mmCIF file of C-alpha atoms in Angstrom:
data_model
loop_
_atom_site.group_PDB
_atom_site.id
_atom_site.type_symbol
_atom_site.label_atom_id
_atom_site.label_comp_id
_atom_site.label_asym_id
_atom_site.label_seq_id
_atom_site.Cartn_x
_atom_site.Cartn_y
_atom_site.Cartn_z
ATOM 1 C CA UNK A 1130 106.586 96.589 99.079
ATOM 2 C CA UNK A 1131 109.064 98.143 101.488
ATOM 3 C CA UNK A 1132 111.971 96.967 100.023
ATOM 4 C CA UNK A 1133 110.854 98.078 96.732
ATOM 5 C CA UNK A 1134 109.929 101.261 98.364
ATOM 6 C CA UNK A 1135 113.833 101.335 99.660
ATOM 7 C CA UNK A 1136 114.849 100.687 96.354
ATOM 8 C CA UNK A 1137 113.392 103.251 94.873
ATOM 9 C CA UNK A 1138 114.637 105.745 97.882
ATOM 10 C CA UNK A 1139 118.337 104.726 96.967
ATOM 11 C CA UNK A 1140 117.698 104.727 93.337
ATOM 12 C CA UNK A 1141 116.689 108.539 93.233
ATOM 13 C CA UNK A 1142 119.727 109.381 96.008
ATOM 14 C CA UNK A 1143 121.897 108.014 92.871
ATOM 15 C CA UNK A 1144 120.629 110.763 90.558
ATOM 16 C CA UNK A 1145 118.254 108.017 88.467
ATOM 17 C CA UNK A 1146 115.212 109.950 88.867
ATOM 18 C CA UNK A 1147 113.261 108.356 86.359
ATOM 19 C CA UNK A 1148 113.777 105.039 87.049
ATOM 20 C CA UNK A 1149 112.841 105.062 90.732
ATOM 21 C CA UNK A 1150 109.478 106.150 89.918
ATOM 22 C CA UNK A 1151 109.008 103.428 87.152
ATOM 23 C CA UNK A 1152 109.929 101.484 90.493
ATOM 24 C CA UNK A 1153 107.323 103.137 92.289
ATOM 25 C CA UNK A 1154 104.641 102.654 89.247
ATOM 26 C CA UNK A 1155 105.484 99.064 89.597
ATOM 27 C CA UNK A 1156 104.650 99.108 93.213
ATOM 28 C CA UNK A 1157 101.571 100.710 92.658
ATOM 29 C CA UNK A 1158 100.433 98.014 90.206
ATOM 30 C CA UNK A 1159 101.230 95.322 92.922
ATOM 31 C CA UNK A 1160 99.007 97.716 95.542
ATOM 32 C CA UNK A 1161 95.864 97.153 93.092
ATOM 33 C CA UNK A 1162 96.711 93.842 92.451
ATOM 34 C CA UNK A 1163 96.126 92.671 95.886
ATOM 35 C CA UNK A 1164 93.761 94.954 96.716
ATOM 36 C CA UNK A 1165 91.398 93.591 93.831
ATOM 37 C CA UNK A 1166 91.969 90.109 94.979
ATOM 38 C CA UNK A 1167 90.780 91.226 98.614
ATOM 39 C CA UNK A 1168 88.330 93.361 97.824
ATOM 40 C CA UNK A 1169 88.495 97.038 99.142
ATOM 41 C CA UNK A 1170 85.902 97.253 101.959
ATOM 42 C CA UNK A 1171 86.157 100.141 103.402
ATOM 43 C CA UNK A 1172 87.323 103.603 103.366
ATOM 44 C CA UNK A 1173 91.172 102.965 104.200
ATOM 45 C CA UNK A 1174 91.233 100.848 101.360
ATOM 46 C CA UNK A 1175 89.239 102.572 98.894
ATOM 47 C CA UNK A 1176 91.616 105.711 99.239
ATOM 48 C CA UNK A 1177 94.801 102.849 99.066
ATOM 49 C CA UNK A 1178 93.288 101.738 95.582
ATOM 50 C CA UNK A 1179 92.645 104.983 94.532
ATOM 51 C CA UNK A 1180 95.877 106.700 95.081
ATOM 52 C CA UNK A 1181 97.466 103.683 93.511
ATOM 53 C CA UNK A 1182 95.173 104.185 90.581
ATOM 54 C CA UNK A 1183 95.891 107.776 90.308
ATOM 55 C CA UNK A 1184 99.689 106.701 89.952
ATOM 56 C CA UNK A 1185 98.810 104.572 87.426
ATOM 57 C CA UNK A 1186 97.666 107.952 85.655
ATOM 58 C CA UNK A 1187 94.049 106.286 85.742
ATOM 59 C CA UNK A 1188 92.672 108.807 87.793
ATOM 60 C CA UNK A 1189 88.636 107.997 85.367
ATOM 61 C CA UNK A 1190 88.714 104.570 87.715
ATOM 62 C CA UNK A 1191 89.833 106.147 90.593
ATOM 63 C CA UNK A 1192 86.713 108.601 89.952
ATOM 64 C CA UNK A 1193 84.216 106.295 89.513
ATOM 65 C CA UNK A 1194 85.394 104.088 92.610
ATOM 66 C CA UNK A 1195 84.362 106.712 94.420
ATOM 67 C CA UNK A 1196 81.055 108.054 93.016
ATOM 68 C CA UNK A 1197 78.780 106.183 95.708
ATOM 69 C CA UNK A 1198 79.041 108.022 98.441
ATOM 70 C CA UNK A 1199 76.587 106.186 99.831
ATOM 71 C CA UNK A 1200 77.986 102.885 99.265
ATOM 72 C CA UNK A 1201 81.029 103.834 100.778
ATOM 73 C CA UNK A 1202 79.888 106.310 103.836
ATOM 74 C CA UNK A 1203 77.104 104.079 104.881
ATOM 75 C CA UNK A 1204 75.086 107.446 105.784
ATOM 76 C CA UNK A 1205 77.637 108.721 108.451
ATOM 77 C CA UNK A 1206 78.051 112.459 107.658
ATOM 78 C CA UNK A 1207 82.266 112.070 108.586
ATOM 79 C CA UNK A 1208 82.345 108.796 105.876
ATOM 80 C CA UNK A 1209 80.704 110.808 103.605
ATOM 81 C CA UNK A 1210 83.061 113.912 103.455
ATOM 82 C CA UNK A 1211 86.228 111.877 103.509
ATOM 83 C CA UNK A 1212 84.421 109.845 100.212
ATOM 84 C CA UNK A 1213 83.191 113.427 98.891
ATOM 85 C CA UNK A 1214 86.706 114.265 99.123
ATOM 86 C CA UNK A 1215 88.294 111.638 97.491
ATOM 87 C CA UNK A 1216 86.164 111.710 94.507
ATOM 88 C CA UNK A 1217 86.636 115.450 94.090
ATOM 89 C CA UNK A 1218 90.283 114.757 94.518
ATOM 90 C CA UNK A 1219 89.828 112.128 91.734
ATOM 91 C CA UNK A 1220 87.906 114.486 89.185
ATOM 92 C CA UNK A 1221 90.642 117.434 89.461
ATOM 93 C CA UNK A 1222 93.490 114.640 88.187
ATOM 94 C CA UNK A 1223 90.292 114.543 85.581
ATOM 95 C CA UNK A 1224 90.225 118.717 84.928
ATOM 96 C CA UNK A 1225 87.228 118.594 86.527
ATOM 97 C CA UNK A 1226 87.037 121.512 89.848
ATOM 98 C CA UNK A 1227 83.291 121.575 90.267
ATOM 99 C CA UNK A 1228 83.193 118.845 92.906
ATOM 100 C CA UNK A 1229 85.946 119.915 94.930
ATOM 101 C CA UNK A 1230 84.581 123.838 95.059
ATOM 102 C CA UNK A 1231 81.457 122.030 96.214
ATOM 103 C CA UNK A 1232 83.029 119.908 98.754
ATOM 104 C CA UNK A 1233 85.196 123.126 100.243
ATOM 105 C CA UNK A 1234 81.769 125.349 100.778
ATOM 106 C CA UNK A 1235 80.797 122.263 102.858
ATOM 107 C CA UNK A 1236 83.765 121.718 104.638
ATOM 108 C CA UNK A 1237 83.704 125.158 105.597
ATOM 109 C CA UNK A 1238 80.078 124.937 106.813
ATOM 110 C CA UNK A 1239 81.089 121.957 109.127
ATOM 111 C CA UNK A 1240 83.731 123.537 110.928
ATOM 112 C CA UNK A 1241 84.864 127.199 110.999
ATOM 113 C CA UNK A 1242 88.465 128.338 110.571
ATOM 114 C CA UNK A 1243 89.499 131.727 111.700
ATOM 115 C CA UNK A 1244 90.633 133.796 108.299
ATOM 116 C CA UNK A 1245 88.558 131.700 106.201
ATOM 117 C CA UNK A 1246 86.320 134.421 105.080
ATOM 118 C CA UNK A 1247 89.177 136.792 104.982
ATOM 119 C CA UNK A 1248 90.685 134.491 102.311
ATOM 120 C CA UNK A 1249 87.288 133.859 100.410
ATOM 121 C CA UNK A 1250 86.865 137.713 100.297
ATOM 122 C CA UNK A 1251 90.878 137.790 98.745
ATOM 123 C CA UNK A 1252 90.639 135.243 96.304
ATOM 124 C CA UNK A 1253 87.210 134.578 94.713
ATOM 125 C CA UNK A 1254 86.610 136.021 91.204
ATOM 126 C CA UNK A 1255 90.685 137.364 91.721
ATOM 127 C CA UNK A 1256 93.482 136.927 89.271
ATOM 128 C CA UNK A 1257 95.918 135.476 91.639
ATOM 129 C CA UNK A 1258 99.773 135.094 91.005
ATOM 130 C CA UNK A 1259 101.892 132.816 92.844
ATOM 131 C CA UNK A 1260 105.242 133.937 92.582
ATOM 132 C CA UNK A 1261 108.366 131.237 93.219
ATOM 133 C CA UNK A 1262 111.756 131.860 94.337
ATOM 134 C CA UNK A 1263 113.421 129.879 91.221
ATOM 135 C CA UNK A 1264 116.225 131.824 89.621
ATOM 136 C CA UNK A 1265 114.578 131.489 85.919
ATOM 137 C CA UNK A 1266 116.280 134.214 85.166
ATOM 138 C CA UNK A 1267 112.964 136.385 83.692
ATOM 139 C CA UNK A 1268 111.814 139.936 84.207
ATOM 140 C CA UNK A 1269 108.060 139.397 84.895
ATOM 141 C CA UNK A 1270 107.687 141.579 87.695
ATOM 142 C CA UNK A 1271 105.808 144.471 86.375
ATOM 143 C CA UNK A 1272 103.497 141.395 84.339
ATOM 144 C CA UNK A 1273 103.438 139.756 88.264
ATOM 145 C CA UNK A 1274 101.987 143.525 89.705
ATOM 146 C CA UNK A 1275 99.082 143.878 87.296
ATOM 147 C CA UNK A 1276 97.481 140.755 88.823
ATOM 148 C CA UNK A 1277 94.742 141.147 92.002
ATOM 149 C CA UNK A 1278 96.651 139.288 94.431
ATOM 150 C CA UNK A 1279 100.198 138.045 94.663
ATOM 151 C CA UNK A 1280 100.809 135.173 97.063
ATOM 152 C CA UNK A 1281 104.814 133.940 97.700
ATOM 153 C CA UNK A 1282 106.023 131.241 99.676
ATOM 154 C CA UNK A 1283 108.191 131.696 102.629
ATOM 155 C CA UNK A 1284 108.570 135.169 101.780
ATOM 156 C CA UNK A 1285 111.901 137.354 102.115
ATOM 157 C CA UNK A 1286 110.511 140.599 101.726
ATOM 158 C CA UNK A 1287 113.978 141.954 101.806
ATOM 159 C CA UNK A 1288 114.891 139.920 98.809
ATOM 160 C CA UNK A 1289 111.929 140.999 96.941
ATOM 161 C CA UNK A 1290 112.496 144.575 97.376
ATOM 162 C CA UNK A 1291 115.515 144.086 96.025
ATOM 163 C CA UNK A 1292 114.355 142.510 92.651
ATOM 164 C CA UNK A 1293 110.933 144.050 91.374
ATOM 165 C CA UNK A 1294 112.238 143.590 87.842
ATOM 166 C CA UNK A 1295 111.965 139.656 88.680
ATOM 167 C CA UNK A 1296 109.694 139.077 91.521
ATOM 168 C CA UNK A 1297 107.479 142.086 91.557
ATOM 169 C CA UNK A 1298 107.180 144.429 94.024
ATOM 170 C CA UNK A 1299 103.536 143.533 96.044
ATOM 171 C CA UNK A 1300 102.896 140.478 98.427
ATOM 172 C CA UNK A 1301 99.285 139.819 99.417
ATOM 173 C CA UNK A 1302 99.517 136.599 100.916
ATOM 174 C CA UNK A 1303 102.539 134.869 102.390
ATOM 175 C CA UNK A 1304 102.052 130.493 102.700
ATOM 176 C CA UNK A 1305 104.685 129.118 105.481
ATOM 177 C CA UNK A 1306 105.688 125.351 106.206
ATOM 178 C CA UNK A 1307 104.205 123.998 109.677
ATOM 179 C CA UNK A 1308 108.028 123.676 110.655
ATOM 180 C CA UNK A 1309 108.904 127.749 109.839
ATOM 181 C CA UNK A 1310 105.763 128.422 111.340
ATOM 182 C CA UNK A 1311 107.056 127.211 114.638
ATOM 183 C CA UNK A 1312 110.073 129.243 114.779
ATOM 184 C CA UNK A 1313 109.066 132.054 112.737
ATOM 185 C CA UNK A 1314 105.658 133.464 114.366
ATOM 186 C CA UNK A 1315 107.185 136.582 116.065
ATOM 187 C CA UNK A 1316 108.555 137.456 112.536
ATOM 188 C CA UNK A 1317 104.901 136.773 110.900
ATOM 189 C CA UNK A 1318 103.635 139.250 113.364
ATOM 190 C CA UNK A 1319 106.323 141.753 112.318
ATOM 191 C CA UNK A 1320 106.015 141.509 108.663
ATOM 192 C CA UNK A 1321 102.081 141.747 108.648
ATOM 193 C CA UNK A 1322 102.785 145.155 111.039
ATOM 194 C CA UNK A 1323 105.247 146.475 108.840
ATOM 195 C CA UNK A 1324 104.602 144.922 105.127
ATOM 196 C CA UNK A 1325 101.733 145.339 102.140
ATOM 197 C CA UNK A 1326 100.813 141.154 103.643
ATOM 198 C CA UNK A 1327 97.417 140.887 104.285
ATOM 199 C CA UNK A 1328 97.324 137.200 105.166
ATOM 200 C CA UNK A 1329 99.678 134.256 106.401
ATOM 201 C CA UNK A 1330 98.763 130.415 105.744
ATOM 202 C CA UNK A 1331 100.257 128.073 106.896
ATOM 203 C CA UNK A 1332 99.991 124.105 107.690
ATOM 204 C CA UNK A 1333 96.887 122.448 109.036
ATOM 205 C CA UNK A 1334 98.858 120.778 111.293
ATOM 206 C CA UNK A 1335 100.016 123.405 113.198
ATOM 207 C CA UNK A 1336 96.446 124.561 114.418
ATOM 208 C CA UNK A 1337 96.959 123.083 117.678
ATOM 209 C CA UNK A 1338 99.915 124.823 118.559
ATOM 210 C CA UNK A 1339 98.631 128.454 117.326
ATOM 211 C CA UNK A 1340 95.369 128.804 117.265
ATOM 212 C CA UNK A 1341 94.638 129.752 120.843
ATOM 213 C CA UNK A 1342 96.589 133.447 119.683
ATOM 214 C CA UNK A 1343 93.312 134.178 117.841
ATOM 215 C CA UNK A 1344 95.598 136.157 115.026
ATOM 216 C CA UNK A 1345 93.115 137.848 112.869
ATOM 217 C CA UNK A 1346 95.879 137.209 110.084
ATOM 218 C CA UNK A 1347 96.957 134.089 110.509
ATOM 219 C CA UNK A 1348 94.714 130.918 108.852
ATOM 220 C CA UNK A 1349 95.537 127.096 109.093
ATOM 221 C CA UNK A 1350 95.057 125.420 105.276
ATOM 222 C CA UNK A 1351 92.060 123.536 105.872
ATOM 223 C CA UNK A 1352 93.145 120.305 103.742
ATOM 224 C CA UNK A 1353 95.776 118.951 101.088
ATOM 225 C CA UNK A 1354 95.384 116.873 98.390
ATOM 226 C CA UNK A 1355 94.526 113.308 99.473
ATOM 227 C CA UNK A 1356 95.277 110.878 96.655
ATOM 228 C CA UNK A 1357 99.361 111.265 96.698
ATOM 229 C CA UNK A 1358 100.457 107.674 96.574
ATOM 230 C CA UNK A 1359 104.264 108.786 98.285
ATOM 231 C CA UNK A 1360 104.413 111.152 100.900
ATOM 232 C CA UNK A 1361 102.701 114.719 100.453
ATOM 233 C CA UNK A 1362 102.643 118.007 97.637
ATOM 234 C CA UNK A 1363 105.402 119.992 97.468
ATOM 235 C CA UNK A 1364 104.968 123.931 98.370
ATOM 236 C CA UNK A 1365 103.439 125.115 94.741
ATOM 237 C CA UNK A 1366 101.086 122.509 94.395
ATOM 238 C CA UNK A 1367 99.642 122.430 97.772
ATOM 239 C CA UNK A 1368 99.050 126.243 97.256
ATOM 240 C CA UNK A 1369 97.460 125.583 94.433
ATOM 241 C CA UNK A 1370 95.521 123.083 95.643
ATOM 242 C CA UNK A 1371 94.160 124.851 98.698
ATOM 243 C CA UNK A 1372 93.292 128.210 96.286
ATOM 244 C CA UNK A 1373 91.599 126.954 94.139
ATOM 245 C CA UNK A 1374 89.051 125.993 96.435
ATOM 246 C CA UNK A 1375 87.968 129.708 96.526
ATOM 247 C CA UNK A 1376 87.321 129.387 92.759
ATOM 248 C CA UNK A 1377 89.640 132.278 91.448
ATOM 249 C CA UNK A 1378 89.456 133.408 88.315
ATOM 250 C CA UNK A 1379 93.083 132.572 87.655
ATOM 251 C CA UNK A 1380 96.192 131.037 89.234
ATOM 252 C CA UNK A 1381 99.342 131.730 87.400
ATOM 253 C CA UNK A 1382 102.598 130.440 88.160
ATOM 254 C CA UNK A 1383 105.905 132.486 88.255
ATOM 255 C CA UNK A 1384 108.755 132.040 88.676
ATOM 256 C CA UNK A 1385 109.222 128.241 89.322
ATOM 257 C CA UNK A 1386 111.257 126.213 86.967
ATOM 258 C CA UNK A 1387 110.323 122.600 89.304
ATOM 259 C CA UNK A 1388 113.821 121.800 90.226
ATOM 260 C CA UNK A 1389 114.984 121.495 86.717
ATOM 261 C CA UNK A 1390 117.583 124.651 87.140
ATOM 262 C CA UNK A 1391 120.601 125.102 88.579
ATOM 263 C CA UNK A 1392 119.859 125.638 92.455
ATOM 264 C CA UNK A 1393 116.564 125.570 94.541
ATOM 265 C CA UNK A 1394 116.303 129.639 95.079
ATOM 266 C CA UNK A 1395 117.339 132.498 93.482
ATOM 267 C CA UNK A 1396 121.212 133.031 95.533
ATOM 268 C CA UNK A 1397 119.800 135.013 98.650
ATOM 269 C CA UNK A 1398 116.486 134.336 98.677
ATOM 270 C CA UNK A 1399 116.842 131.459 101.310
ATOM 271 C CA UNK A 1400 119.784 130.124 102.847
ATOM 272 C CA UNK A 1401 120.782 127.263 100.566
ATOM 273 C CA UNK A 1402 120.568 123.808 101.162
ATOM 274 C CA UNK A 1403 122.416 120.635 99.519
ATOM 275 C CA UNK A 1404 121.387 117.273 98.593
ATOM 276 C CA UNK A 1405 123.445 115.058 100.504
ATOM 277 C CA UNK A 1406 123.078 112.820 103.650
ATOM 278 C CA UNK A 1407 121.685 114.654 106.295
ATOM 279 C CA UNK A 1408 120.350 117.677 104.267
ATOM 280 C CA UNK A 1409 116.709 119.128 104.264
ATOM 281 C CA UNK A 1410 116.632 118.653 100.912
ATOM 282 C CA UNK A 1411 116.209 114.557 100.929
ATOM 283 C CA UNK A 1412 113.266 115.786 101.516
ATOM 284 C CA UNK A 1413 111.802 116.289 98.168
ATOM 285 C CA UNK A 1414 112.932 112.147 97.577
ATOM 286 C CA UNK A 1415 111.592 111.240 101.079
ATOM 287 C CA UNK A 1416 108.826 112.866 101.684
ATOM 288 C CA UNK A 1417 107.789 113.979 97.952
ATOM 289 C CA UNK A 1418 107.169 112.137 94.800
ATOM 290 C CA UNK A 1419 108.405 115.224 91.834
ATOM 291 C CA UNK A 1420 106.000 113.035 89.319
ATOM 292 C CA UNK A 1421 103.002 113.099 91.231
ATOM 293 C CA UNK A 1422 103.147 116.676 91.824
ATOM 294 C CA UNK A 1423 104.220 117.531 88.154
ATOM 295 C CA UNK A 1424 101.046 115.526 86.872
ATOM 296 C CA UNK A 1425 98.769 117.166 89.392
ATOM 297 C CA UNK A 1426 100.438 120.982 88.315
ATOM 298 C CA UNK A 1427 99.605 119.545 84.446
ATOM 299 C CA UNK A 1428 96.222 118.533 85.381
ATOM 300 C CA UNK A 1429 95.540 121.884 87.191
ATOM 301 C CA UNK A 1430 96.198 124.084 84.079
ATOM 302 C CA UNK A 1431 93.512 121.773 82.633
ATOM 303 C CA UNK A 1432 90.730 123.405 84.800
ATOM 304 C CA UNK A 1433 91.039 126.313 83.113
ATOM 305 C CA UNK A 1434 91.823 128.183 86.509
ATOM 306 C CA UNK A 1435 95.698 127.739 86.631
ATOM 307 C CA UNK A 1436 98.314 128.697 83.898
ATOM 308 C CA UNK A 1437 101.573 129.081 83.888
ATOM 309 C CA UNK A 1438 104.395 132.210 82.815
ATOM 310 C CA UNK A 1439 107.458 131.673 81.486
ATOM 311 C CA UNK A 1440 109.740 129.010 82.147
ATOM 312 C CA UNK A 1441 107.068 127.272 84.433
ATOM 313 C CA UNK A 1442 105.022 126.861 81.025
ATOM 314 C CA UNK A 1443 108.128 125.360 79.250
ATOM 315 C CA UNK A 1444 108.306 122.780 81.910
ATOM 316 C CA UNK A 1445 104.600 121.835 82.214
ATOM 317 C CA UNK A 1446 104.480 121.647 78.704
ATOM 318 C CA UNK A 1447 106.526 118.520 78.735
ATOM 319 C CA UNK A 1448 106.093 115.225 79.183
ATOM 320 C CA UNK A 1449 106.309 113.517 82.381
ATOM 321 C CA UNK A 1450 109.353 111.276 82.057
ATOM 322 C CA UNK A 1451 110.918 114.068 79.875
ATOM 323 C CA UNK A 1452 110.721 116.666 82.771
ATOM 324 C CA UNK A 1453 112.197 113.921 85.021
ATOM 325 C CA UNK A 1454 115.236 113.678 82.641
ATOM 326 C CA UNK A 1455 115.708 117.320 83.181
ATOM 327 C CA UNK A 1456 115.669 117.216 87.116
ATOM 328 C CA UNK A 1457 118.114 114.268 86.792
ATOM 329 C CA UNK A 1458 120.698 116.934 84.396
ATOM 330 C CA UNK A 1459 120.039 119.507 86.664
ATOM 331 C CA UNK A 1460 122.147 121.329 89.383
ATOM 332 C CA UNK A 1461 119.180 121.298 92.152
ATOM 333 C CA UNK A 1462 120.029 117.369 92.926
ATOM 334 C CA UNK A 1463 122.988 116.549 93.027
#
C-alpha cells in the first residue's frame, strides 16, 4: 500500500493526473478487501472502510455501515459523536444534509467555541457567496454584492478593491489556513479594525496557539470533513463544508475554476507559487486528492444548499475523470 501510494505521488508529479488516482481507486479496493476479511471492529476501522468506500464512489454502503450508532459507540457519548459524524459525513456524499445539521447543533452543545454564535447569527437562513481568487476571467461582482454575506479566502483586500467588476466589492467573512494564521494575526487584527470583515475563521488546529487572546472576531472551524481517503479538503470545500453546518439558504461559488486554468490566482492576488520540487504547491498532490474534493463540491450542489456561477458551474458540471483531463492540460500544474 505504500509503494502504491508512492506510485501514485510520482505519477501525478509527471502531469498523469488521472491515472494516479485510478492508482489510488485501486488501493482503496485492496483497503476493503482486507478489511472485510478481518472484520472492522472498531471505530478506527470502520472510518478506514468507510473512507475507502466513499472512494469507491459507494458512499450508500459507507452510510449504512454506519447507521448503528449503537453498535459501534457501545453507549460512550465520545464513540457516539465520532460514529454520528461519520454517518452524516456519509449521507452528504448521498445529498443528504439533515444529519450533519443535526450532528453540528450537538457538537456545539458539547463544547463551546468563541464566535460560534456570531457565525450562526451570519449565516443561517443567508444567501452566502464564496468568492475565489481564480482568474476566470468573469464580471460577477455586482451579481457577488446582491448576496447576504460574502466570505473570501485569504483575503487581499487591496486586490479586491481594485477589481469590483470581478470580485465584488464587500467581504463579510475572511477563512485563513492554520499556517497564515500563525504569521498573519497582527494583520487579522488590522483588517477587522479597518475593513467591512466581520469575522475571521480559521483552522481548528490552531486553537491552542490563539485562543487564550479571547478575539471576539476570531473563531477556530470546529471540524472538517472526515471520510477523505488521501490527505485533507482543499480551501473551497472545507468552507463549504464547515457552512453549511449553519444551514444557509444558499452557498454559491465564484470565481473558482478548480485548477483547470492557467495559474492558481488571479496575477496579484497572492504571490505566486510553482509546481516543482520544493514548492508549496506539491501540496495539492501531497496533501490533497483534486477527485475527492471535486466529487464532494458535485455532491454538495446536490443538497440543494450550494450552486455554483460561472465557470465553477462549467467545471462541476463535468464528469470526474473529464475534469481531471482538464487539470492535467492546464497551466496551474505544471
Amino acid at each position: 500500500e505504500t509503494a502504491v501510494g508512492l506510485l501514485t505521488l510520482r505519477v501525478q508529479f509527471l502531469g498523469h493526473f488521472a491515472e494516479g488516482f485510478r492508482l489510488r481507486a485501486r488501493s482503496a479496493e485492496r483497503k476493503a478487501q482486507r478489511l472485510r476479511r478481518s472484520g472492522v471492529r472498531d471505530l478506527g476501522g470502520l472510518r478506514q472502510m468507510m473512507q475507502a468506500l466513499v472512494y469507491l464512489d459507494n458512499a450508500e454502503t459507507a452510510s449504512r455501515l454506519s447507521q448503528d450508532i449503537d453498535y459501534w459507540a457501545q453507549n460512550t457519548g465520545e464513540q457516539r459523536m465520532a460514529v454520528a459524524k461519520l454517518h452524516a459525513d456519509a449521507e452528504l456524499m448521498l445529498g443528504n444534509p439533515e444529519p450533519y445539521f443535526n450532528y453540528s447543533v450537538d457538537a456545539r452543545k458539547d463544547f463551546y467555541l468563541p464566535a460560534e454564535r456570531k457565525m450562526v447569527n451570519l449565516i443561517k437562513k443567508k444567501r452566502v457567496a464564496i468568492v475565489g481568487p481564480a482568474a476566470t476571467g468573469e464580471s460577477l461582482g455586482s451579481e457577488i454584492d446582491r448576496y447576504d454575506v460574502v466570505v473570501r479566502p485569504n483575503f487581499n483586500p487591496e486586490f479586491v478593491a481594485s477589481h469590483p467588476e470581478s470580485m465584488g466589492s464587500r467581504t463579510d467573512i475572511a477563512y485563513y489556513s492554520g499556517q497564515d494564521m500563525t504569521t498573519l494575526i497582527d494583520d487579522a487584527e488590522s483588517l477587522i479594525e479597518n475593513s467591512d470583515v466581520q469575522l475571521i475563521n480559521t483552522r481548528s488546529f490552531s486553537y491552542h496557539t490563539h485562543h487564550h487572546r479571547n478575539l471576539p472576531w476570531l473563531r477556530f472551524a470546529r471540524h472538517d470533513w472526515s471520510l477523505s481517503y488521501h490527505g485533507s479538503p482543499l480551501g473551497i470545500q472545507r468552507m463549504i463544508y464547515d457552512l453549511l453546518q449553519f444551514r444557509p439558504e444558499e452557498i454559491a461559488i465564484f470565481n473558482s475554476d478548480f485548477y483547470t486554468g492557467s495559474g492558481e490566482f488571479a496575477e496579484g492576488y497572492r504571490k505566486k507559487r510553482s509546481f516543482a520540487p520544493g514548492s508549496f504547491m506539491n501540496d495539492l498532490v501531497v496533501v490533497h486528492d483534486l477527485l475527492t474534493d471535486f466529487r464532494f463540491t458535485q455532491a454538495m450542489l446536490e443538497t440543494g444548499r450550494v450552486t455554483a456561477k460561472g465557470r465553477a458551474a462549467e467545471v462541476l458540471a463535468q464528469e470526474p475523470f473529464d475534469y481531471l483531463r482538464d487539470v492535467e492540460h492546464a497551466g496551474v500544474l505544471r
